[in-house]
XYZ file of C-alpha atoms in Angstrom:
739
model
C 62.160 0.848 -151.642
C 60.894 1.689 -148.288
C 60.835 5.271 -147.442
C 58.967 7.642 -145.372
C 58.352 11.444 -146.568
C 57.236 14.173 -144.339
C 55.992 17.667 -145.034
C 55.468 19.768 -142.204
C 53.093 22.639 -142.987
C 51.530 25.447 -140.869
C 48.399 23.607 -140.331
C 49.036 19.858 -141.224
C 51.876 17.492 -141.396
C 51.656 15.270 -144.335
C 53.173 11.902 -144.708
C 53.787 9.632 -148.016
C 54.754 6.124 -146.908
C 56.306 4.135 -149.792
C 56.449 0.375 -148.912
C 57.994 -1.415 -152.039
C 55.098 -1.254 -154.828
C 52.662 0.286 -152.072
C 52.112 3.968 -151.158
C 49.917 5.188 -148.279
C 49.202 8.689 -147.162
C 48.289 10.289 -143.862
C 47.900 13.760 -142.219
C 48.031 15.008 -138.749
C 47.640 18.735 -137.196
C 50.777 20.446 -136.998
C 51.687 20.882 -133.323
C 53.709 24.251 -133.452
C 54.629 24.035 -129.746
C 56.478 20.785 -130.454
C 56.677 19.714 -134.176
C 57.852 16.151 -133.124
C 54.487 15.409 -131.583
C 52.770 16.106 -134.932
C 55.556 14.076 -136.551
C 55.055 11.151 -134.439
C 51.239 11.456 -134.794
C 51.419 11.251 -138.642
C 54.070 8.416 -138.344
C 51.427 6.509 -136.226
C 48.818 7.166 -138.723
C 50.855 5.585 -141.536
C 51.667 2.620 -139.431
C 48.185 2.035 -138.824
C 47.129 1.963 -142.412
C 49.810 -0.485 -142.848
C 48.552 -2.456 -140.099
C 51.889 -2.616 -138.277
C 53.104 -1.255 -135.019
C 55.368 1.769 -135.521
C 58.345 0.176 -133.540
C 58.232 -2.730 -136.177
C 57.670 -0.545 -139.176
C 60.508 1.922 -138.675
C 63.489 -0.487 -138.435
C 62.632 -1.508 -141.931
C 62.380 1.946 -143.325
C 65.423 3.063 -145.559
C 65.187 6.544 -145.707
C 63.163 9.487 -144.207
C 62.859 12.670 -145.942
C 61.802 15.698 -144.145
C 60.448 19.410 -145.376
C 60.275 21.784 -142.511
C 58.908 25.341 -142.015
C 60.919 25.680 -138.874
C 63.287 28.461 -140.264
C 60.525 30.520 -141.431
C 58.612 30.114 -138.327
C 61.479 31.157 -136.179
C 62.255 33.863 -138.451
C 58.695 35.292 -138.000
C 58.704 34.999 -134.362
C 62.307 36.258 -133.887
C 63.147 33.683 -131.242
C 66.693 33.035 -132.169
C 69.643 33.756 -129.769
C 71.578 36.915 -129.366
C 74.164 36.902 -132.092
C 77.710 38.281 -132.291
C 79.259 39.155 -135.760
C 83.123 39.365 -136.292
C 83.867 41.135 -139.600
C 86.763 43.162 -141.104
C 87.674 46.229 -139.339
C 86.282 49.318 -141.002
C 83.368 47.246 -142.283
C 81.292 46.951 -139.208
C 78.299 48.732 -140.678
C 78.068 47.229 -143.986
C 74.963 45.031 -143.106
C 73.201 47.884 -141.281
C 73.848 50.078 -144.526
C 72.649 47.231 -146.567
C 71.615 47.373 -150.269
C 69.353 50.039 -151.723
C 66.259 47.482 -151.968
C 66.694 46.574 -148.384
C 63.796 48.931 -147.535
C 61.287 46.728 -149.407
C 63.127 43.170 -149.551
C 60.512 40.709 -148.363
C 57.516 42.924 -148.271
C 54.187 42.546 -150.165
C 53.247 44.840 -153.108
C 50.561 46.602 -151.021
C 53.062 47.341 -148.243
C 55.629 48.897 -150.659
C 53.096 51.281 -151.931
C 52.678 52.833 -148.402
C 55.892 54.896 -148.560
C 55.100 56.555 -145.243
C 55.578 53.087 -143.489
C 58.674 51.949 -145.428
C 61.623 51.109 -142.966
C 64.615 48.834 -142.892
C 63.972 45.644 -141.037
C 65.250 45.291 -137.410
C 68.601 43.918 -137.802
C 69.219 40.395 -136.385
C 72.550 41.629 -134.975
C 72.577 44.982 -133.556
C 75.382 47.327 -134.009
C 76.849 46.962 -130.588
C 77.229 43.148 -131.273
C 79.429 43.771 -134.345
C 82.983 43.859 -133.827
C 85.718 44.604 -136.460
C 89.003 42.694 -135.990
C 92.278 43.603 -137.608
C 92.965 41.670 -140.787
C 92.702 42.201 -144.525
C 92.729 39.990 -147.596
C 92.136 41.455 -150.918
C 90.180 40.387 -154.109
C 92.966 38.020 -155.440
C 93.261 36.287 -151.882
C 96.391 37.959 -150.947
C 96.708 38.747 -147.321
C 97.723 42.385 -147.153
C 97.213 42.668 -143.399
C 97.981 39.594 -141.113
C 95.229 38.628 -138.633
C 95.828 40.159 -135.141
C 94.920 37.151 -132.928
C 95.055 39.106 -129.688
C 92.565 41.634 -131.234
C 90.387 38.540 -132.121
C 90.380 37.345 -128.526
C 89.566 40.551 -127.085
C 86.723 41.542 -129.399
C 85.304 38.020 -128.905
C 85.650 38.317 -125.094
C 83.521 41.389 -125.369
C 80.780 40.133 -127.576
C 80.511 37.298 -125.282
C 80.317 39.416 -122.081
C 77.731 41.418 -123.886
C 75.548 38.275 -124.380
C 76.592 36.671 -127.739
C 75.470 33.049 -127.780
C 76.294 32.414 -131.316
C 79.043 33.877 -133.605
C 78.934 34.529 -137.357
C 82.189 35.340 -138.891
C 82.308 37.295 -142.339
C 85.675 38.650 -143.370
C 86.409 40.708 -146.538
C 87.118 38.344 -149.620
C 87.095 35.133 -147.292
C 85.863 32.859 -150.108
C 88.978 33.885 -152.139
C 91.212 32.945 -149.134
C 89.492 31.453 -145.945
C 92.580 31.205 -143.899
C 91.714 34.094 -141.523
C 88.194 32.995 -141.213
C 89.473 29.432 -140.334
C 91.881 30.598 -137.665
C 89.164 32.770 -136.003
C 87.093 29.754 -135.660
C 90.207 27.831 -134.287
C 90.590 30.741 -131.623
C 86.848 30.632 -130.547
C 87.305 26.962 -130.065
C 90.231 27.531 -127.903
C 88.469 30.215 -125.688
C 85.128 28.266 -125.567
C 85.573 24.707 -126.018
C 82.803 22.350 -127.408
C 82.662 20.311 -124.174
C 81.979 23.389 -122.149
C 78.507 24.414 -121.177
C 79.080 27.936 -122.705
C 79.848 26.425 -126.237
C 79.305 28.767 -128.996
C 77.974 27.742 -132.412
C 80.136 29.419 -135.146
C 79.095 30.039 -138.825
C 81.915 30.929 -141.145
C 80.724 32.803 -144.295
C 82.890 31.235 -147.076
C 81.381 27.846 -145.979
C 77.898 28.757 -146.417
C 78.322 30.936 -149.534
C 81.568 30.712 -151.356
C 80.937 33.568 -153.644
C 81.266 37.347 -154.180
C 78.814 39.535 -152.466
C 79.850 40.918 -149.033
C 76.150 41.704 -147.928
C 74.422 38.735 -149.169
C 77.273 36.281 -147.977
C 77.250 38.016 -144.485
C 73.501 37.866 -144.365
C 73.475 34.262 -145.210
C 75.925 33.439 -142.414
C 73.848 35.622 -139.867
C 70.902 33.752 -140.762
C 72.394 30.298 -140.421
C 73.928 31.392 -136.900
C 70.500 32.699 -135.954
C 68.495 29.655 -136.894
C 70.827 26.900 -136.097
C 70.228 26.632 -132.385
C 66.268 26.529 -132.835
C 66.260 24.301 -135.905
C 68.843 22.050 -134.277
C 66.588 21.739 -131.186
C 63.384 20.785 -133.345
C 65.187 18.308 -135.645
C 67.160 16.665 -132.798
C 63.900 16.230 -130.968
C 62.482 14.568 -134.291
C 65.518 12.545 -134.649
C 65.335 11.378 -131.013
C 61.821 10.145 -131.764
C 62.803 8.155 -134.650
C 65.704 6.529 -133.123
C 63.460 5.764 -130.006
C 61.134 4.002 -132.359
C 63.872 1.812 -133.957
C 64.659 3.928 -137.044
C 68.407 3.498 -137.970
C 68.455 4.902 -141.519
C 69.488 8.261 -143.014
C 67.633 11.491 -142.327
C 67.321 13.817 -145.346
C 66.137 17.442 -145.351
C 64.529 18.930 -148.557
C 66.637 22.009 -149.718
C 65.315 24.980 -151.430
C 67.913 24.204 -154.286
C 65.544 21.265 -155.473
C 67.534 18.396 -153.825
C 67.867 16.854 -150.578
C 70.873 16.005 -148.285
C 71.662 14.452 -144.845
C 70.827 16.440 -141.695
C 74.335 16.613 -140.921
C 75.358 18.224 -144.350
C 72.477 20.872 -144.334
C 72.698 24.533 -143.305
C 69.662 26.160 -141.689
C 69.106 28.527 -144.741
C 68.840 25.624 -147.106
C 65.720 24.563 -145.561
C 63.985 27.788 -145.977
C 61.054 27.339 -148.149
C 61.541 23.548 -148.494
C 58.035 22.583 -148.742
C 57.035 24.582 -151.702
C 60.175 23.512 -153.385
C 59.289 19.931 -152.725
C 55.857 20.392 -154.388
C 57.503 22.138 -157.580
C 60.186 19.298 -157.796
C 57.332 16.758 -157.530
C 55.525 18.693 -160.447
C 58.664 18.766 -162.385
C 59.297 14.867 -161.931
C 55.455 13.827 -162.389
C 55.021 16.246 -165.142
C 58.026 14.912 -167.000
C 56.579 11.386 -166.672
C 53.413 12.665 -167.944
C 54.906 14.285 -170.864
C 53.914 17.912 -169.591
C 56.859 20.373 -170.476
C 55.197 23.334 -168.975
C 53.451 22.979 -165.555
C 52.102 25.755 -162.904
C 52.426 24.073 -159.615
C 50.055 25.713 -157.119
C 49.829 24.455 -153.418
C 46.869 25.838 -151.349
C 47.634 24.873 -147.671
C 45.988 26.103 -144.481
C 48.305 29.247 -144.153
C 49.899 30.009 -147.751
C 49.516 29.601 -151.478
C 52.682 28.728 -153.212
C 53.160 28.924 -156.885
C 56.116 27.499 -158.997
C 56.794 26.967 -162.364
C 58.118 24.180 -164.647
C 59.126 25.563 -168.132
C 60.284 23.470 -171.160
C 60.725 20.319 -168.827
C 63.168 22.609 -166.482
C 62.955 24.044 -163.089
C 66.115 25.740 -163.436
C 65.056 29.007 -162.588
C 66.516 30.625 -159.494
C 65.440 33.565 -157.521
C 66.964 36.736 -159.116
C 67.142 38.451 -155.804
C 66.866 35.432 -153.144
C 65.231 36.973 -150.194
C 64.758 35.079 -146.754
C 62.281 37.018 -144.722
C 63.541 40.595 -145.123
C 67.074 39.915 -146.286
C 68.815 39.237 -149.544
C 71.039 36.218 -149.220
C 73.682 34.696 -151.384
C 72.286 31.037 -151.811
C 70.854 29.612 -155.080
C 66.967 29.039 -154.447
C 64.452 27.734 -156.929
C 61.968 30.467 -157.828
C 58.519 30.193 -156.064
C 56.131 32.767 -155.118
C 54.327 32.617 -151.623
C 51.335 34.723 -150.535
C 49.175 34.434 -147.402
C 46.289 32.989 -148.765
C 44.728 29.529 -147.709
C 42.238 27.357 -145.703
C 43.015 29.273 -142.500
C 43.142 32.863 -143.819
C 41.059 35.279 -141.946
C 38.453 37.338 -143.482
C 38.082 40.870 -142.267
C 36.450 44.163 -143.250
C 38.847 47.001 -143.580
C 37.215 50.029 -142.208
C 40.220 52.358 -143.447
C 39.327 51.689 -146.853
C 35.673 52.198 -146.780
C 34.545 48.730 -145.621
C 36.374 46.608 -148.008
C 36.489 42.951 -147.523
C 39.729 41.426 -147.354
C 41.018 37.724 -146.860
C 44.501 37.311 -145.150
C 47.459 37.404 -144.921
C 46.719 36.663 -141.297
C 46.019 32.894 -140.581
C 44.126 31.064 -137.960
C 46.867 28.263 -138.171
C 46.016 24.976 -136.881
C 45.565 26.034 -133.286
C 43.093 27.307 -132.505
C 42.286 27.226 -136.268
C 38.985 28.231 -138.124
C 35.940 28.651 -135.834
C 34.520 25.398 -137.390
C 37.312 23.455 -135.882
C 35.547 24.174 -132.584
C 38.725 24.569 -130.796
C 38.375 28.139 -129.301
C 38.950 30.001 -132.611
C 36.415 32.817 -133.384
C 37.771 34.306 -136.573
C 36.058 33.877 -139.729
C 38.229 31.861 -142.222
C 38.206 30.477 -145.946
C 37.415 27.022 -144.521
C 34.415 28.394 -142.496
C 33.273 29.851 -145.818
C 33.639 26.585 -147.559
C 31.526 24.759 -144.868
C 28.892 27.438 -144.824
C 28.497 27.114 -148.684
C 28.176 23.208 -148.458
C 31.262 22.296 -150.059
C 32.784 20.749 -147.162
C 30.872 18.171 -145.229
C 31.317 18.826 -141.503
C 31.239 15.184 -140.845
C 33.506 14.154 -143.541
C 36.477 16.611 -142.865
C 39.956 15.060 -142.481
C 38.726 11.725 -143.472
C 35.988 12.011 -140.859
C 38.596 12.337 -138.084
C 37.733 16.045 -137.388
C 33.953 16.755 -137.309
C 33.268 20.410 -137.966
C 30.781 22.709 -136.307
C 28.779 24.322 -139.049
C 26.859 26.528 -136.758
C 30.189 28.301 -135.444
C 31.027 28.640 -138.965
C 27.911 30.466 -139.876
C 28.192 32.445 -136.660
C 31.794 33.529 -137.667
C 30.667 34.594 -141.082
C 27.764 36.418 -140.020
C 29.604 38.451 -137.485
C 32.875 39.277 -139.360
C 31.478 39.508 -142.843
C 27.587 39.307 -143.399
C 26.546 41.900 -140.820
C 29.041 44.646 -141.665
C 28.292 44.300 -145.279
C 24.819 44.095 -144.992
C 24.447 40.573 -147.095
C 23.277 37.269 -146.364
C 25.621 34.653 -144.966
C 25.642 32.679 -147.980
C 26.627 35.706 -149.971
C 29.286 36.662 -147.494
C 30.757 33.187 -147.577
C 30.566 33.345 -151.535
C 32.572 36.648 -151.405
C 35.220 35.426 -149.027
C 35.757 32.508 -151.301
C 35.706 34.726 -154.528
C 38.230 37.155 -152.927
C 40.850 34.531 -152.053
C 40.549 32.727 -155.319
C 41.024 36.033 -157.302
C 44.015 36.697 -155.015
C 45.614 33.280 -156.220
C 44.545 33.760 -159.726
C 46.413 37.134 -159.651
C 49.322 35.357 -158.133
C 49.551 33.090 -160.994
C 48.930 35.545 -163.724
C 51.828 37.697 -162.490
C 54.279 34.900 -162.063
C 53.341 33.517 -165.812
C 52.998 36.849 -167.410
C 55.891 38.675 -165.952
C 58.239 35.730 -166.873
C 57.084 36.231 -170.395
C 54.730 33.120 -170.748
C 51.179 32.415 -171.634
C 48.921 30.658 -169.210
C 47.212 28.806 -172.064
C 50.515 26.986 -172.735
C 50.674 25.283 -169.138
C 48.918 22.646 -167.179
C 47.970 23.443 -163.698
C 48.816 21.250 -160.942
C 46.392 21.863 -158.016
C 47.411 20.428 -154.822
C 47.531 20.804 -150.914
C 44.677 20.385 -148.580
C 42.686 23.392 -150.326
C 43.924 23.124 -153.974
C 41.264 20.835 -155.160
C 38.654 22.952 -153.381
C 39.563 26.039 -154.853
C 41.242 25.585 -158.251
C 37.927 26.085 -160.149
C 38.073 29.681 -159.039
C 41.794 30.414 -159.365
C 42.916 28.586 -162.582
C 41.764 31.699 -164.702
C 43.377 31.567 -168.123
C 44.787 27.999 -167.558
C 42.528 25.695 -169.727
C 42.837 22.665 -167.549
C 43.838 21.842 -164.028
C 45.267 18.526 -162.930
C 44.251 16.923 -159.524
C 46.120 14.063 -158.147
C 44.715 11.461 -155.801
C 47.543 12.408 -153.275
C 46.878 15.948 -154.022
C 46.365 16.806 -150.244
C 50.089 15.399 -149.491
C 51.602 16.310 -152.953
C 54.558 17.927 -151.315
C 55.569 14.863 -149.499
C 54.998 13.094 -152.631
C 57.365 15.369 -154.241
C 59.900 14.949 -151.910
C 59.690 11.141 -152.276
C 60.790 11.607 -155.974
C 63.540 14.325 -155.402
C 67.100 13.233 -155.869
C 69.739 13.542 -153.349
C 71.788 16.632 -154.334
C 74.586 18.721 -152.777
C 75.277 21.996 -154.408
C 78.663 23.896 -154.235
C 79.452 27.207 -155.444
C 82.893 28.884 -155.953
C 83.420 32.715 -157.130
C 86.301 33.910 -159.016
C 86.151 36.181 -161.991
C 87.832 34.412 -165.137
C 87.969 36.059 -168.518
C 86.106 33.794 -171.016
C 85.820 35.742 -174.034
C 88.339 38.640 -175.064
C 86.752 41.834 -175.721
C 86.684 43.140 -179.509
C 88.700 40.009 -180.795
C 85.966 37.727 -179.423
C 88.771 35.101 -178.957
C 88.067 32.328 -176.291
C 90.463 32.834 -173.490
C 89.168 30.673 -170.709
C 92.023 29.275 -168.777
C 91.391 25.314 -169.018
C 93.633 24.414 -166.274
C 92.470 27.134 -163.830
C 88.741 26.325 -164.694
C 89.109 22.463 -164.197
C 91.108 23.061 -161.039
C 88.130 24.767 -159.424
C 85.760 21.926 -160.672
C 88.168 19.424 -159.346
C 88.049 21.014 -156.045
C 84.419 21.124 -155.552
C 84.130 17.525 -157.050
C 86.587 16.571 -154.215
C 84.258 18.121 -151.630
C 81.167 16.532 -152.940
C 82.691 12.983 -152.965
C 83.976 13.503 -149.430
C 80.404 14.697 -148.159
C 78.845 11.603 -150.196
C 81.319 9.205 -148.668
C 80.433 10.666 -145.280
C 76.826 9.968 -146.057
C 77.419 6.454 -147.037
C 76.597 7.291 -150.640
C 80.122 7.086 -152.013
C 79.228 3.848 -153.811
C 76.032 5.183 -155.394
C 75.973 6.498 -159.196
C 76.666 10.199 -158.800
C 75.826 12.558 -161.530
C 78.019 15.739 -161.651
C 76.770 18.821 -163.530
C 77.987 22.380 -163.804
C 76.234 25.804 -163.880
C 77.947 28.720 -164.630
C 77.449 32.556 -163.825
C 78.372 34.423 -166.843
C 78.129 37.972 -168.032
C 78.863 40.154 -170.964
C 81.475 42.912 -170.616
C 79.569 46.262 -170.333
C 76.450 44.856 -168.942
C 75.376 44.385 -165.229
C 73.114 41.240 -165.586
C 74.839 37.768 -164.704
C 72.987 34.870 -166.283
C 73.122 31.407 -164.918
C 73.694 28.695 -167.558
C 73.717 24.986 -167.666
C 77.089 23.940 -168.996
C 77.028 21.326 -171.310
C 80.237 20.002 -169.979
C 81.875 19.564 -166.562
C 85.348 20.024 -167.786
C 86.879 22.243 -170.518
C 89.679 20.592 -172.177
C 89.676 22.008 -175.789
C 88.600 25.056 -177.863
C 85.543 23.142 -179.192
C 84.466 22.612 -175.288
C 84.825 26.344 -174.609
C 82.856 27.184 -177.772
C 80.285 24.644 -176.655
C 79.855 26.474 -173.136
C 79.747 29.890 -174.883
C 77.125 28.786 -177.231
C 74.832 27.567 -174.385
C 75.453 30.790 -172.485
C 74.509 33.077 -175.644
C 71.268 31.008 -176.301
C 70.117 31.088 -172.536
C 71.012 34.818 -172.317
C 69.125 35.378 -175.426
C 66.067 33.573 -174.418
C 66.089 35.389 -171.029
C 66.825 38.856 -172.068
C 66.907 39.435 -175.881
C 69.124 38.596 -178.740
C 69.585 42.508 -179.162
C 71.386 42.788 -176.028
C 74.029 40.154 -176.642
C 77.354 42.175 -176.413
C 80.163 39.876 -177.788
C 82.589 42.882 -178.564
C 82.445 43.635 -174.642
C 83.933 40.280 -173.949
C 82.506 37.558 -171.654
C 83.462 36.926 -168.110
C 82.892 33.838 -165.789
C 81.810 34.903 -162.347
C 81.108 31.635 -160.381
C 81.216 27.994 -161.011
C 78.289 25.842 -159.436
C 78.594 22.170 -159.049
C 75.695 19.832 -158.486
C 76.191 16.482 -157.260
C 73.157 14.269 -157.858
C 72.333 10.714 -156.582
C 69.237 9.763 -158.567
C 66.304 8.200 -156.759
C 63.587 5.957 -157.882
C 60.838 7.788 -160.016
C 57.369 7.147 -160.133
C 55.589 4.907 -162.899
C 52.264 5.969 -164.024
C 50.062 3.299 -165.210
C 47.650 3.749 -168.073
C 44.121 2.353 -168.386
C 41.465 1.723 -170.595
C 38.764 4.399 -170.391
C 35.277 3.480 -168.982
C 32.051 4.904 -169.838
C 31.631 8.576 -168.939
C 28.681 8.041 -166.678
C 29.886 8.625 -163.060
C 26.553 7.593 -161.461
C 28.180 4.315 -159.951
C 30.391 6.701 -157.893
C 27.409 8.985 -156.647
C 27.229 8.885 -152.708
C 24.212 11.260 -152.274
C 23.554 15.129 -152.517
C 23.481 18.049 -150.372
C 22.431 21.753 -150.610
C 25.316 24.087 -151.763
C 25.403 27.603 -152.761
C 26.589 28.621 -156.130
C 27.369 32.190 -156.657
C 26.936 32.119 -160.338
C 23.238 31.100 -159.867
C 22.778 33.122 -156.658
C 20.811 30.237 -155.031
C 21.308 27.039 -153.304
C 20.997 24.027 -155.201
C 20.647 20.261 -154.321
C 24.035 19.094 -155.407
C 25.224 15.654 -156.291
C 28.045 14.370 -154.319
C 30.543 11.804 -155.740
C 33.220 9.635 -154.220
C 36.485 10.173 -155.677
C 37.760 6.791 -154.860
C 34.963 5.203 -156.686
C 35.418 7.053 -159.919
C 37.144 5.370 -162.692
C 39.099 6.632 -165.705
C 36.667 7.714 -168.528
C 34.048 9.239 -165.882
C 32.992 12.713 -166.559
C 31.340 14.696 -163.569
C 29.622 17.868 -164.809
C 29.100 20.557 -162.571
C 27.507 21.773 -160.213
C 28.804 18.862 -158.181
C 31.030 18.022 -155.250
C 33.805 15.250 -155.359
C 34.962 14.165 -151.929
C 38.401 12.792 -151.319
C 39.796 11.562 -148.168
C 41.637 14.501 -147.235
C 40.155 17.344 -149.617
C 37.283 18.250 -151.629
C 36.888 18.805 -155.354
C 34.492 21.608 -156.234
C 33.021 21.473 -159.582
C 31.073 24.755 -160.220
C 28.322 25.110 -163.123
C 29.925 25.196 -166.523
C 32.836 23.153 -165.745
C 33.446 19.382 -165.573
C 35.792 16.969 -164.110
C 36.905 13.972 -165.906
C 39.288 11.325 -165.067
C 42.043 10.413 -167.775
C 43.941 7.338 -168.793
C 46.291 7.612 -165.591
C 43.242 8.195 -163.412
C 44.265 11.687 -162.796
C 41.340 14.282 -162.359
C 41.143 17.109 -165.090
C 39.145 19.970 -164.279
C 38.066 21.870 -167.391
C 35.079 24.053 -169.007
C 32.180 21.902 -169.889
C 32.249 20.375 -172.985
C 36.029 20.833 -173.520
C 37.630 18.728 -176.241
C 38.582 15.474 -174.658
C 42.192 16.066 -175.302
C 44.952 13.623 -173.289
C 47.012 16.313 -171.647
C 49.652 13.928 -170.938
C 50.735 14.148 -174.416
C 49.833 17.622 -175.317
C 52.989 19.740 -176.122
C 55.328 16.857 -174.873
C 58.988 17.156 -175.452
C 59.732 13.293 -176.308
C 58.923 12.454 -172.483
C 57.815 8.754 -172.271
C 56.191 6.766 -169.330
C 56.835 3.201 -168.614
C 53.079 2.708 -168.644
C 51.006 -0.548 -169.177
C 47.666 -0.927 -170.517
C 45.022 -2.700 -168.296
C 41.519 -2.623 -166.981
C 40.139 0.537 -165.400
C 41.695 1.675 -162.065
C 40.283 3.582 -159.281
C 42.073 6.686 -158.023
C 43.534 5.023 -155.076
C 45.458 2.830 -157.406
C 46.886 5.640 -159.399
C 50.582 6.238 -158.614
C 50.655 3.524 -156.289
């Protein structure tokens, strides 16, 4: 297959170009003023590696997959259009009242502790831009008050006169009966036609979230309306660049559900956090091929540190309270944790806390970037600290394409950290590095322990440009870290193995098990009718994308709850349709098992009955997965890969040491590099501190562990029956791995 996968990060834009049995990777600085510029630059870099003109290469590419941070960036900047909201009369203040947790949604723990500064977020739609219209549908979908169309036209005109440039429509119980919402859109189209300059984008809440939860459903519609214009502009520009260079294939966007879909079938909110989810899905698929049932995915970029978990060979762990920016939404998002820690994180002394050194969450980004970039930035960053310590070679950064200014890095660290703290520059740089790594380690510990697991039961995948550089410090209690040859572009690699997947949700409470008698009373026909309706929607969308002739896998997830309890549990249904009592029993058994594992067998409440709150259909078109070759292990001696040495400061020894430097591409499976050492990749650097070692396993993957650790093949430790289509051959260099 010929495919291009792009991940747009805060600092760099990454590319993985798959060309039949060959893979090439490339990176280019992200251009926040126009993302399409960095997009074309990284495409050109990939084409250069292929030895083809871009205009000759793109026409042969079958698919382009794209992970973007546009949604996140635009929300942070608050650069969306002025919105208008049409809702049911009498419920105009619902989103302003919000949920009780709205005060702290989307804030860091340190911010929540400062009660004096707690406040609700500034609304994306102000009260004067919210209009209630005369209509009412009840919870069963029955119309109890007909839509007053004259009232709609009057309220709409007022919103437009007041400056509305996009309209969100969220009527009470619209998911149960969307007639009124659809008619409101027809009225808007009658008043403001699509061929007029004053065309108004319209988002209906039941189309973006077809389930119960007025606040979450409304906020999702508002966010989609708010982001649609800016994302549309960014992606249209990118799309135009592709077409101008001869590309005629499909353009897929990565979704935070774990799948990807055509740009024409993607809502704005689905793209939020797409990059970290692509990395998580890559960890899932590649971990499955390796036989790792439990994986911690860690991505150190220029701006953020992202953590996700694969547990028991599954990523089916959704955000309990999905938050986008500062608002709870109703969409299903895979669970990941993001914190402001990366190569561009700024080090600063907090005078209000007695001169405490802090790192992040502010970032220097790609422009002007760290001081060592020599692009005008003066802030001391984590990357500056790495350069000062001798871990990153100034003339080898970014494949040698971006020479760094070490003198400016030293000056920035001295001015911002060393002088205020009264320590040497080396000690200051080591403190910066230690703090950011401890912050990352704390994020991993919270994620693992609070979900009830033990770090020692996991493999840690370290990727992103800074992952290999810092994993030795943040792996904490995880015994071994795995570093891939494509670690700097791993999220783009992850999107290359993600399936094309559409997710459809439909709310509507159905009794599943009767209280007291515990009789299974689910209405088979009603259940199957909802499933069939979702399948019809999925088939229509897949046909429109030209995927109707592909093998499609349908699966069902169900939101179920015990009577008398408040916690809904999403369960993977073993069946798509229920046609018998045995089928219903199988579904219930799956629910009880997952509920027990998530909470406790002691809170299973069968006498309270069981209710079905929502049906979620996943329509999946499987994509081609990676094959991981195995190779014979060579001698442990890595001296053939040694490229020289340089002075590096090691905090554990408190001094500079002339440290061996190795070329990662020259190492072969079986080699063991004992720290202190530095291993240079094309777009990253692996730091091996004293008392740790780096060895290449049978797949050519780098395993970072304590010095003298047992030589265990992690690829089959704790495996759950996963196998690989591996072949045995002679030793391979890392650049051949995953090729």
